[in-house]
Tab-separated table of N, CA and C and ligand atoms in Angstrom:
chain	number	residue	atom	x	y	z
V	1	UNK	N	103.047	32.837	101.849
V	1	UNK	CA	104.376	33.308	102.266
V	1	UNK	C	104.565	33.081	103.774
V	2	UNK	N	105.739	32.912	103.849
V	2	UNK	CA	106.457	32.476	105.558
V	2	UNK	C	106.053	33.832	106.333
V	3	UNK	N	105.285	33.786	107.544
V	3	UNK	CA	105.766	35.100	108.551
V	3	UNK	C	107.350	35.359	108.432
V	4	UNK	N	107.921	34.263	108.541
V	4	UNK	CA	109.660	34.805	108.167
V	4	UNK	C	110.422	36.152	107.881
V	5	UNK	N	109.148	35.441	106.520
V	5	UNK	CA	109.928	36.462	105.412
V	5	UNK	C	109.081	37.953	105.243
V	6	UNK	N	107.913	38.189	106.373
V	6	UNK	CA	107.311	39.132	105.969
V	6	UNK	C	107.662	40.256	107.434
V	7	UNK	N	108.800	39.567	107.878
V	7	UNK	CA	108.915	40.646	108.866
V	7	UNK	C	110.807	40.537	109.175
V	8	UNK	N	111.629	41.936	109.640
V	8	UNK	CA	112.694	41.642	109.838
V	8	UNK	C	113.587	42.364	110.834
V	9	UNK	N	113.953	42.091	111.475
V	9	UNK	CA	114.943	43.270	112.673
V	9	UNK	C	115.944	43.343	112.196
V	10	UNK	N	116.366	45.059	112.036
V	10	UNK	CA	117.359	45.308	111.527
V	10	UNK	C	118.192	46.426	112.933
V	11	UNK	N	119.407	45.933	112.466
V	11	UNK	CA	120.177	46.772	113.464
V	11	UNK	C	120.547	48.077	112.988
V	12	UNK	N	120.637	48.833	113.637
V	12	UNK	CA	120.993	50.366	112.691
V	12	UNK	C	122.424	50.831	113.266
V	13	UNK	N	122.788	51.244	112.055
V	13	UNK	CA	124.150	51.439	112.668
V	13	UNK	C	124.115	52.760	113.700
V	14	UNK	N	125.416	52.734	114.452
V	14	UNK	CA	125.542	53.446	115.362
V	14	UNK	C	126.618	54.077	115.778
V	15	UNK	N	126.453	55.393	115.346
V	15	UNK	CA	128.298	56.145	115.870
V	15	UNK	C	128.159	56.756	116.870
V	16	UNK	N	128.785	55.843	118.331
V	16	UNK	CA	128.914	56.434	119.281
V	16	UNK	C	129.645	57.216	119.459
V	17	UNK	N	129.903	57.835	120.555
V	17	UNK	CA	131.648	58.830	121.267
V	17	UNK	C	131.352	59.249	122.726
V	18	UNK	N	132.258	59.834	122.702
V	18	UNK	CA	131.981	60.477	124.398
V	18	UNK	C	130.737	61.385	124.710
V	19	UNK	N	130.143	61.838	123.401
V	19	UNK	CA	128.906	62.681	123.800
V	19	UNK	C	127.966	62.259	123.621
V	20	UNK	N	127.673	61.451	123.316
V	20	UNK	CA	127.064	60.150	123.221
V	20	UNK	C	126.242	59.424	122.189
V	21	UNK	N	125.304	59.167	121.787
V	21	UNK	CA	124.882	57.709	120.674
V	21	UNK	C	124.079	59.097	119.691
V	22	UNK	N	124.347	58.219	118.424
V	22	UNK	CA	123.660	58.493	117.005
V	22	UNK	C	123.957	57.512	116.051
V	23	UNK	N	122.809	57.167	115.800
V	23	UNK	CA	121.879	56.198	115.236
V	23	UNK	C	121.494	56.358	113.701
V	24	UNK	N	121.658	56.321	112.893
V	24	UNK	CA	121.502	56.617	111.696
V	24	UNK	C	120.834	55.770	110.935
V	25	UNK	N	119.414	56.196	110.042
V	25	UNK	CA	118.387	55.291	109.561
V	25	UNK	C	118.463	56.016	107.980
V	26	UNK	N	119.013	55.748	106.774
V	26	UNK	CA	118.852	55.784	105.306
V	26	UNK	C	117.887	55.144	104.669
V	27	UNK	N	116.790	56.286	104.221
V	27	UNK	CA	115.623	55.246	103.231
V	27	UNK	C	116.377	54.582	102.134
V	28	UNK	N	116.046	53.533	101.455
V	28	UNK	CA	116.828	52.235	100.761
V	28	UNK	C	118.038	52.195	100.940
V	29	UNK	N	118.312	52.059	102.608
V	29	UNK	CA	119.865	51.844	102.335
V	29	UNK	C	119.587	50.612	103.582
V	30	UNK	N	119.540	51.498	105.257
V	30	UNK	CA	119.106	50.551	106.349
V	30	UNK	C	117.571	50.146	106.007
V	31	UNK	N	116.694	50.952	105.628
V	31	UNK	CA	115.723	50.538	105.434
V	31	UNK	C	115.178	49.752	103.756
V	32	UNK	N	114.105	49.149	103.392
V	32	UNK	CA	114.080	48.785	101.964
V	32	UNK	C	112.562	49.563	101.535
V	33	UNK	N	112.509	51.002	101.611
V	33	UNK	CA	111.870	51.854	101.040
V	33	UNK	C	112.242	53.087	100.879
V	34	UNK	N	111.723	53.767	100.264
V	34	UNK	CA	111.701	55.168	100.155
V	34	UNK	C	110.695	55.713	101.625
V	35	UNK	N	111.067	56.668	102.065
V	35	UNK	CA	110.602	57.023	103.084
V	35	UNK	C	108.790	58.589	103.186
V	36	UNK	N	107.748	57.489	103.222
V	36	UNK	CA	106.762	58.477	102.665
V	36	UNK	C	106.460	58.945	103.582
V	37	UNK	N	106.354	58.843	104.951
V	37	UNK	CA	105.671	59.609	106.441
V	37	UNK	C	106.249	58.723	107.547
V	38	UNK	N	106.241	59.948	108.316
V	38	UNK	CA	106.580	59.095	109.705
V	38	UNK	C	105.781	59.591	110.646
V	39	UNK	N	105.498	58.799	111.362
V	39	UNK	CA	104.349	59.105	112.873
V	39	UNK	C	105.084	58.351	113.870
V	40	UNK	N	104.641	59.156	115.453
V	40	UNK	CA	105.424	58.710	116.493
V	40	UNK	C	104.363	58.601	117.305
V	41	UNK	N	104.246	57.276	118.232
V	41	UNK	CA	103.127	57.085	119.536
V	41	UNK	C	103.616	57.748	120.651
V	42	UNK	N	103.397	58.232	121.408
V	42	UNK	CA	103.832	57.891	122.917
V	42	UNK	C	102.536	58.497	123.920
V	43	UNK	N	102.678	57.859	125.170
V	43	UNK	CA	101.853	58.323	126.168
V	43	UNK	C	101.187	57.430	125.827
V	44	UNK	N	101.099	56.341	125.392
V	44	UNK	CA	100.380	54.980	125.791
V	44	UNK	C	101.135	53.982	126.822
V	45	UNK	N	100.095	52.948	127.699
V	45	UNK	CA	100.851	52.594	128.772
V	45	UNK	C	100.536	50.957	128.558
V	46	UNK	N	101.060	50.663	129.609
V	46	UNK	CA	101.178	49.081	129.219
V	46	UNK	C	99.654	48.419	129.575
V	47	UNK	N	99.024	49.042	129.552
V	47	UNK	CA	97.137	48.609	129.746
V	47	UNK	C	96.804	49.102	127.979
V	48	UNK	N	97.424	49.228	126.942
V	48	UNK	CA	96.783	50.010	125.565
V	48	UNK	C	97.432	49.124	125.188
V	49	UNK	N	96.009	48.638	123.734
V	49	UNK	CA	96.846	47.618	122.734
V	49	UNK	C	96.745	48.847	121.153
V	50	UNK	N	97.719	49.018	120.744
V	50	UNK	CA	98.055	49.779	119.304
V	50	UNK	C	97.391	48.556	118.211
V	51	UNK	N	97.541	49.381	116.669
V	51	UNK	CA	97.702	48.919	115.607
V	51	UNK	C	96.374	48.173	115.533
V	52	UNK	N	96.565	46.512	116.088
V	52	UNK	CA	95.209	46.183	115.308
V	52	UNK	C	94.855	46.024	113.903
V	53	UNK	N	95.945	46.318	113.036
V	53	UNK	CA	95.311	46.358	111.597
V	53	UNK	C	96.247	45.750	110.699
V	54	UNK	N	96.070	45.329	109.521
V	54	UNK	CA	97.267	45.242	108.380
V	54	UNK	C	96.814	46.061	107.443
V	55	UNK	N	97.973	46.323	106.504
V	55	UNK	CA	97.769	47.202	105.044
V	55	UNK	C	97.751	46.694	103.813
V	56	UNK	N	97.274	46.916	103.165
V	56	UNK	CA	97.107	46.638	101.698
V	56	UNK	C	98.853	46.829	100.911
V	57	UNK	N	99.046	48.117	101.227
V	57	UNK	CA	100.234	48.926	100.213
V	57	UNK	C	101.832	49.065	101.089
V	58	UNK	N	100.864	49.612	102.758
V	58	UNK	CA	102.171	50.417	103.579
V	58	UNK	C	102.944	49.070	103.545
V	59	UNK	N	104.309	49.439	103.864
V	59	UNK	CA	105.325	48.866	104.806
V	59	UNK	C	106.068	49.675	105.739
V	60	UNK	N	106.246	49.376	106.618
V	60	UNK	CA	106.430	49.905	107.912
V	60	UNK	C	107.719	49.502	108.171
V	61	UNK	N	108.601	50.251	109.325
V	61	UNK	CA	109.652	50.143	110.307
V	61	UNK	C	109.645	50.637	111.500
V	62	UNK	N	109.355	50.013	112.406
V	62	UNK	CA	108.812	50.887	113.744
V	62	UNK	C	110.278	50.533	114.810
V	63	UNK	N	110.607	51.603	115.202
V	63	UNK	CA	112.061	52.195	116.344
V	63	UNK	C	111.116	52.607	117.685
V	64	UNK	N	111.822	51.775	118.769
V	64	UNK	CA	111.257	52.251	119.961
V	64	UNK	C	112.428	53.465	120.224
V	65	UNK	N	112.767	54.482	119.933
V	65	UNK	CA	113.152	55.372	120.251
V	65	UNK	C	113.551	56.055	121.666
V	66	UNK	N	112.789	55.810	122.300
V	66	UNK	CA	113.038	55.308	123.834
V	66	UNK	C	112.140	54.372	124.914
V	67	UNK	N	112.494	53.932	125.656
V	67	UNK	CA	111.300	53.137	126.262
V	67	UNK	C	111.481	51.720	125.387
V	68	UNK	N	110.219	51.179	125.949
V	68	UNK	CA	110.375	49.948	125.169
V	68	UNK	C	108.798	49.463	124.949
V	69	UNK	N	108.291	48.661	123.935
V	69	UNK	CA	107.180	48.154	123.751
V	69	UNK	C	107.466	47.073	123.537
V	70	UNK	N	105.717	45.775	122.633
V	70	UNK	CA	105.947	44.537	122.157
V	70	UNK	C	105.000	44.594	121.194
V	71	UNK	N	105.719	43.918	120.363
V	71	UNK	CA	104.732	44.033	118.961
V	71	UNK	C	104.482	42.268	118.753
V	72	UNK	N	103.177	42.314	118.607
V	72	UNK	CA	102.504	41.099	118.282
V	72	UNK	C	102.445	40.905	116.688
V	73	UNK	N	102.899	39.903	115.424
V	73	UNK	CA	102.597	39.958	114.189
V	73	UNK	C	102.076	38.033	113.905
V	74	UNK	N	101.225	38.830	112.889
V	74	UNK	CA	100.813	37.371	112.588
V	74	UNK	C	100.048	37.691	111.386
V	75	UNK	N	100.354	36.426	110.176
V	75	UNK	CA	99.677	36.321	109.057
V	75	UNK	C	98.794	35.424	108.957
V	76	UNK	N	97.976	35.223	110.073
V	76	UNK	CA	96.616	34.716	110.099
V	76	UNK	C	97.000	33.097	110.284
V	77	UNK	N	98.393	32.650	110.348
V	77	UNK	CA	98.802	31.441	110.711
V	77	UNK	C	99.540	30.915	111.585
V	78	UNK	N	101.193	31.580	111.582
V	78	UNK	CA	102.016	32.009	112.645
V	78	UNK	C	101.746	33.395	112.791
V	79	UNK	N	102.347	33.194	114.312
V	79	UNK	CA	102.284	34.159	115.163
V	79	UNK	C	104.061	34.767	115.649
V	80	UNK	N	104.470	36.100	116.091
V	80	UNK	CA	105.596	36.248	116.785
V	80	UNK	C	105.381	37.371	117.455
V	81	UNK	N	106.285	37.248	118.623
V	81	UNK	CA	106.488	38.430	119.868
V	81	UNK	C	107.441	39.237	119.479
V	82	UNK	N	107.780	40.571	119.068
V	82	UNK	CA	109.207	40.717	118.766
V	82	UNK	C	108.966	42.536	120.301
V	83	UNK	N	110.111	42.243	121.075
V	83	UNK	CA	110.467	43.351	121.691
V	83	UNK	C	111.571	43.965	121.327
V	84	UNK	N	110.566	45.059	121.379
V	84	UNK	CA	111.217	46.567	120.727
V	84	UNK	C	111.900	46.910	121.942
V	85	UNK	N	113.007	47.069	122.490
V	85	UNK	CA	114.011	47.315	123.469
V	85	UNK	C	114.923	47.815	123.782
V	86	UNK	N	115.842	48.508	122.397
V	86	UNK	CA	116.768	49.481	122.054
V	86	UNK	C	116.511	50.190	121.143
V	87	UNK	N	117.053	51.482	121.021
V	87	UNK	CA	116.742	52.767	120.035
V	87	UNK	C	117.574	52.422	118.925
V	88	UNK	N	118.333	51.175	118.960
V	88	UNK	CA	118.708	51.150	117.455
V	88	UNK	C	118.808	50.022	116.941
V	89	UNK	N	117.359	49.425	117.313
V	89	UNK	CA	117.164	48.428	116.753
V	89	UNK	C	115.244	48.727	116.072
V	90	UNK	N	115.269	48.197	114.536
V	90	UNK	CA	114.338	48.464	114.011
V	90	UNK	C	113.540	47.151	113.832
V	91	UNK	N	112.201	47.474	113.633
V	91	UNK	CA	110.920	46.043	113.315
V	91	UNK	C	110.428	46.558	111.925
V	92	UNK	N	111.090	45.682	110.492
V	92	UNK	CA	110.185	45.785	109.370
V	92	UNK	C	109.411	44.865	109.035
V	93	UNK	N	108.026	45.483	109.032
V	93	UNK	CA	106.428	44.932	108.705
V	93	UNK	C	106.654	45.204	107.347
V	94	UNK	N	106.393	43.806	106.431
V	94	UNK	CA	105.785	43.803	104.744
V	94	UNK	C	104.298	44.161	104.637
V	95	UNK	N	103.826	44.318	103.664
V	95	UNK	CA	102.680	44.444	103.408
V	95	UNK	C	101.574	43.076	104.164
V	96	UNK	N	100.439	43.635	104.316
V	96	UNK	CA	99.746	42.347	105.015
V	96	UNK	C	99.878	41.850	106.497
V	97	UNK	N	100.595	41.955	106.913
V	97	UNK	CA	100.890	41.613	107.996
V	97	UNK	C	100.216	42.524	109.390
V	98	UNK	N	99.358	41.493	110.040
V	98	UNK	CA	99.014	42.061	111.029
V	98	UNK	C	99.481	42.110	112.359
V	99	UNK	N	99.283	43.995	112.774
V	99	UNK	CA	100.319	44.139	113.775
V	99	UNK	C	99.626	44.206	114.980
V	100	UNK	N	99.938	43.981	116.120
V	100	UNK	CA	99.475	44.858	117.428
V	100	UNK	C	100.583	45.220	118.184
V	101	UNK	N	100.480	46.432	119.011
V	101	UNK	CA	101.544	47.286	119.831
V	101	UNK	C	101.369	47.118	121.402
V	102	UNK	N	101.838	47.084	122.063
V	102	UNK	CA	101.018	46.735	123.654
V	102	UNK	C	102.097	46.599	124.327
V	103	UNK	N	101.537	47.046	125.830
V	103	UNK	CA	102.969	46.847	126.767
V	103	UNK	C	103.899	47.823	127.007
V	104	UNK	N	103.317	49.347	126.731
V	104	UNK	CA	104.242	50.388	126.243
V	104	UNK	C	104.782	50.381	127.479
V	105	UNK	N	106.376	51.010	127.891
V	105	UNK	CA	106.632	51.687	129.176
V	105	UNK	C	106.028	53.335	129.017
V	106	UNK	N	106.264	53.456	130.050
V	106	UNK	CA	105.492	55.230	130.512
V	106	UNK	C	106.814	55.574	129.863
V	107	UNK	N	107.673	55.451	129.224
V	107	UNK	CA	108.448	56.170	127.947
V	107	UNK	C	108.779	56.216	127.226
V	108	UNK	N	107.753	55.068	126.247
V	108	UNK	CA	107.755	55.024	125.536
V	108	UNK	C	108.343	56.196	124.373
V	109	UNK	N	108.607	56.167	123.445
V	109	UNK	CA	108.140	56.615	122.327
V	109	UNK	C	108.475	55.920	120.706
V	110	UNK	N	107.602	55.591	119.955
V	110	UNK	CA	107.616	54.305	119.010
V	110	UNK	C	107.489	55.101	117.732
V	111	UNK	N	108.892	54.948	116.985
V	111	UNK	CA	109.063	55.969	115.639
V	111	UNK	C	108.393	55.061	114.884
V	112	UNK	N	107.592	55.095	113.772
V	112	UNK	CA	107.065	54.749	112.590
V	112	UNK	C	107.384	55.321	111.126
V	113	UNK	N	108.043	54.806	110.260
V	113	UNK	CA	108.478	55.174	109.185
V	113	UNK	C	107.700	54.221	108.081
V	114	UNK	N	107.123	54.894	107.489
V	114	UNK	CA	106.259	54.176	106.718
V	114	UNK	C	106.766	54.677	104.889
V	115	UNK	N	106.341	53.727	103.939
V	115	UNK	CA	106.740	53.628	102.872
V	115	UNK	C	105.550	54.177	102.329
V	116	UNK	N	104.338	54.631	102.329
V	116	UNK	CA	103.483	55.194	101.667
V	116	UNK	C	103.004	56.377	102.504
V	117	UNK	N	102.551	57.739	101.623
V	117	UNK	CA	101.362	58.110	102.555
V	117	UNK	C	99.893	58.162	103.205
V	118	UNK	N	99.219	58.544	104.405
V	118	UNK	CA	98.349	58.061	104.692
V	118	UNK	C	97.107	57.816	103.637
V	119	UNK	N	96.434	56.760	104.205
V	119	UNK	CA	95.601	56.233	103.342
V	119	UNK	C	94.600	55.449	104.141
V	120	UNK	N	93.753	55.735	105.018
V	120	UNK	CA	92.534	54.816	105.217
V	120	UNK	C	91.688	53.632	104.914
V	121	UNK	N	92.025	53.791	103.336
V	121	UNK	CA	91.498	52.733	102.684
V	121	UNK	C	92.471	51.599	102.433
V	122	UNK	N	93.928	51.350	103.104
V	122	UNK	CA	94.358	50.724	102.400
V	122	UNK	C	94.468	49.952	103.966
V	123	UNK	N	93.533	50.100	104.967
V	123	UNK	CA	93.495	49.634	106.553
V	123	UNK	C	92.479	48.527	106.048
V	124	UNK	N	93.353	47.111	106.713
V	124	UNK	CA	92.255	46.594	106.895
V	124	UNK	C	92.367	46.441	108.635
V	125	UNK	N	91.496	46.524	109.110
V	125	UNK	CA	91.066	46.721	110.756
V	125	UNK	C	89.878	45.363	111.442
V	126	UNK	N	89.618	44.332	110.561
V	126	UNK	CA	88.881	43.531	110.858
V	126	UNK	C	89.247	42.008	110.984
V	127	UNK	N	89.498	41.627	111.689
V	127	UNK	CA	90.255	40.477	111.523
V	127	UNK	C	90.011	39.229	110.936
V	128	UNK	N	88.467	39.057	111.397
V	128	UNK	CA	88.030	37.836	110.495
V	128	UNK	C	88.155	38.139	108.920
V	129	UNK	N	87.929	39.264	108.361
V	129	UNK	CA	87.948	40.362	107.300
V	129	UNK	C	89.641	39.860	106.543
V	130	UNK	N	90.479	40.202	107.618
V	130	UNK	CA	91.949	39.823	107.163
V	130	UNK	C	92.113	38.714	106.788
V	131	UNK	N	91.358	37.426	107.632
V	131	UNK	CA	91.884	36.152	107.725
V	131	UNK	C	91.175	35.287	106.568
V	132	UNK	N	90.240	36.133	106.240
V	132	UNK	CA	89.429	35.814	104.520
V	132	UNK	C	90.289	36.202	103.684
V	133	UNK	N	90.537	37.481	103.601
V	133	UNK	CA	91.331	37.462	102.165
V	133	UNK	C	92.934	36.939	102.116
V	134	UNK	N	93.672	36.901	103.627
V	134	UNK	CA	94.529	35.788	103.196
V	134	UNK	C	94.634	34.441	103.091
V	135	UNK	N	93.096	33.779	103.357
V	135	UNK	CA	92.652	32.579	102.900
V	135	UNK	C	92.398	32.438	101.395
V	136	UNK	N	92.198	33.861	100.760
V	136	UNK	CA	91.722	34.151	99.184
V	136	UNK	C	92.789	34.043	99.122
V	137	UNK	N	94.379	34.408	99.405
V	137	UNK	CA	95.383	34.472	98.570
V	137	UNK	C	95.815	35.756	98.284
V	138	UNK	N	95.566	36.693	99.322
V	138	UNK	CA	95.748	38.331	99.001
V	138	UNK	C	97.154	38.430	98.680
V	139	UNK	N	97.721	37.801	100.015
V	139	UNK	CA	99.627	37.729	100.333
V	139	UNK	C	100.434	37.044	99.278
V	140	UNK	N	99.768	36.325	98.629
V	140	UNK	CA	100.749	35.427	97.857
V	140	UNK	C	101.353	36.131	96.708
Y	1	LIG	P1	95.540	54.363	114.225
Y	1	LIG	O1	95.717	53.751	112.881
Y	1	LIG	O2	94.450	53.851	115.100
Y	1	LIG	O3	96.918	54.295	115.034
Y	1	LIG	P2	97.749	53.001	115.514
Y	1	LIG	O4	97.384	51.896	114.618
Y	1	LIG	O5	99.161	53.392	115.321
Y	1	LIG	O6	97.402	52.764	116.939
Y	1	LIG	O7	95.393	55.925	114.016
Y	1	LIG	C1	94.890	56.788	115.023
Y	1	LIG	C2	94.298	58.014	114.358
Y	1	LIG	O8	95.306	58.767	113.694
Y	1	LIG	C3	93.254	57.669	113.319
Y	1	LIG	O9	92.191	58.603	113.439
Y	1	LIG	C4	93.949	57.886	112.004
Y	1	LIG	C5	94.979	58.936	112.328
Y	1	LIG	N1	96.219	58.807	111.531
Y	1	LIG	C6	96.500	59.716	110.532
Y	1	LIG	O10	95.724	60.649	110.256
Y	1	LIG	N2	97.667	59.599	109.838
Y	1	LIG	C7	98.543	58.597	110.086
Y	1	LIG	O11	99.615	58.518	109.428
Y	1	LIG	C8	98.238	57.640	111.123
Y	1	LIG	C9	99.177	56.511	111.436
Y	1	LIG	C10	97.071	57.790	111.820
C-alpha cells in the first residue's frame, strides 16, 4: 500500500465568532473511527523525539491543539514530514504506519485520539522488527 493512502490531513470544521474559535471533531463523521481513548503530550521540547513505533490494530488522529510539532511517517519505503501547525487541523495514521513526533514548541500540546484501547502488545517499537514484517506483507 501507498504511504498516500495510509495517512491523511483533515481539516476540522470551525465555528468561529467574536468570542472566539471552536473546533469540532465527530467520531465517524470528521474522523473514520469510533473514538476508543485519547491521550495528550505536552512539556516535550524540540530536543525529544515521540512515538517511535507503529501498531498492529490502533489508528490514530493527532491535533496539535496548541503549539506546534512535526511528525515524521514512513512505511518502511516512503517517507513524509507533515507539520502539525494549527488547532484545527488533524494527522490520520492507518494501521502500520510508523510514526515519530519531534520538534515540539514549549507549547505544545498534541491531542491523540485513538480508535482502540490501550494495548502494549499491539506496539511494534523496533524498527528493523517493523521493516521485516512489512517486507512479509503485514500491510497489504
Ligand atoms: P509511549 O508509547 O512511549 O508514548 P509516545 O509514543 O506517545 O511518545 O508511552 C509512554 C508511556 O505511557 C508508556 O509507559 C506507556 C504509557 N501509555 C499508556 O499507559 N496508555 C496510553 O494510551 C499511552 C499512549 C501510553
Amino acid at each position: 500500500m501507498q504511504l498516500t493512502e495510509q495517512y491523511k490531513i483533515i481539516d476540522f470544521r470551525e465555528c468561529g465568532d467574536e468570542r472566539g474559535n471552536l473546533v469540532v471533531v465527530e467520531g465517524h463523521q470528521d474522523i473514520p473511527f469510533d473514538i476508543q481513548r485519547i491521550f495528550y503530550i505536552y512539556g516535550s521540547d524540540a530536543t525529544v523525539v515521540r512515538g517511535s513505533h507503529a501498531n498492529l490494530n490502533s489508528q490514530f488522529v493527532l491535533i496539535n491543539v496548541s503549539g506546534t510539532s512535526k511528525v515524521k511517517v514512513t512505511n518502511g519505503t516512503d517517507t513524509e514530514i507533515i507539520n502539525l501547525d494549527r488547532p484545527r487541523m488533524g494527522l490520520f495514521l492507518d494501521r502500520m504506519v510508523w510514526k515519530e513526533m519531534y520538534e515540539f514548541s514549549a507549547d505544545s500540546v498534541l491531542l491523540v485520539l485513538a480508535s482502540e484501547h490501550y494495548d502494549e502488545h499491539e506496539y511494534v517499537r523496533d524498527y528493523n522488527e517493523y521493516l521485516t514484517m512489512m517486507q512479509d506483507g503485514v500491510n497489504e
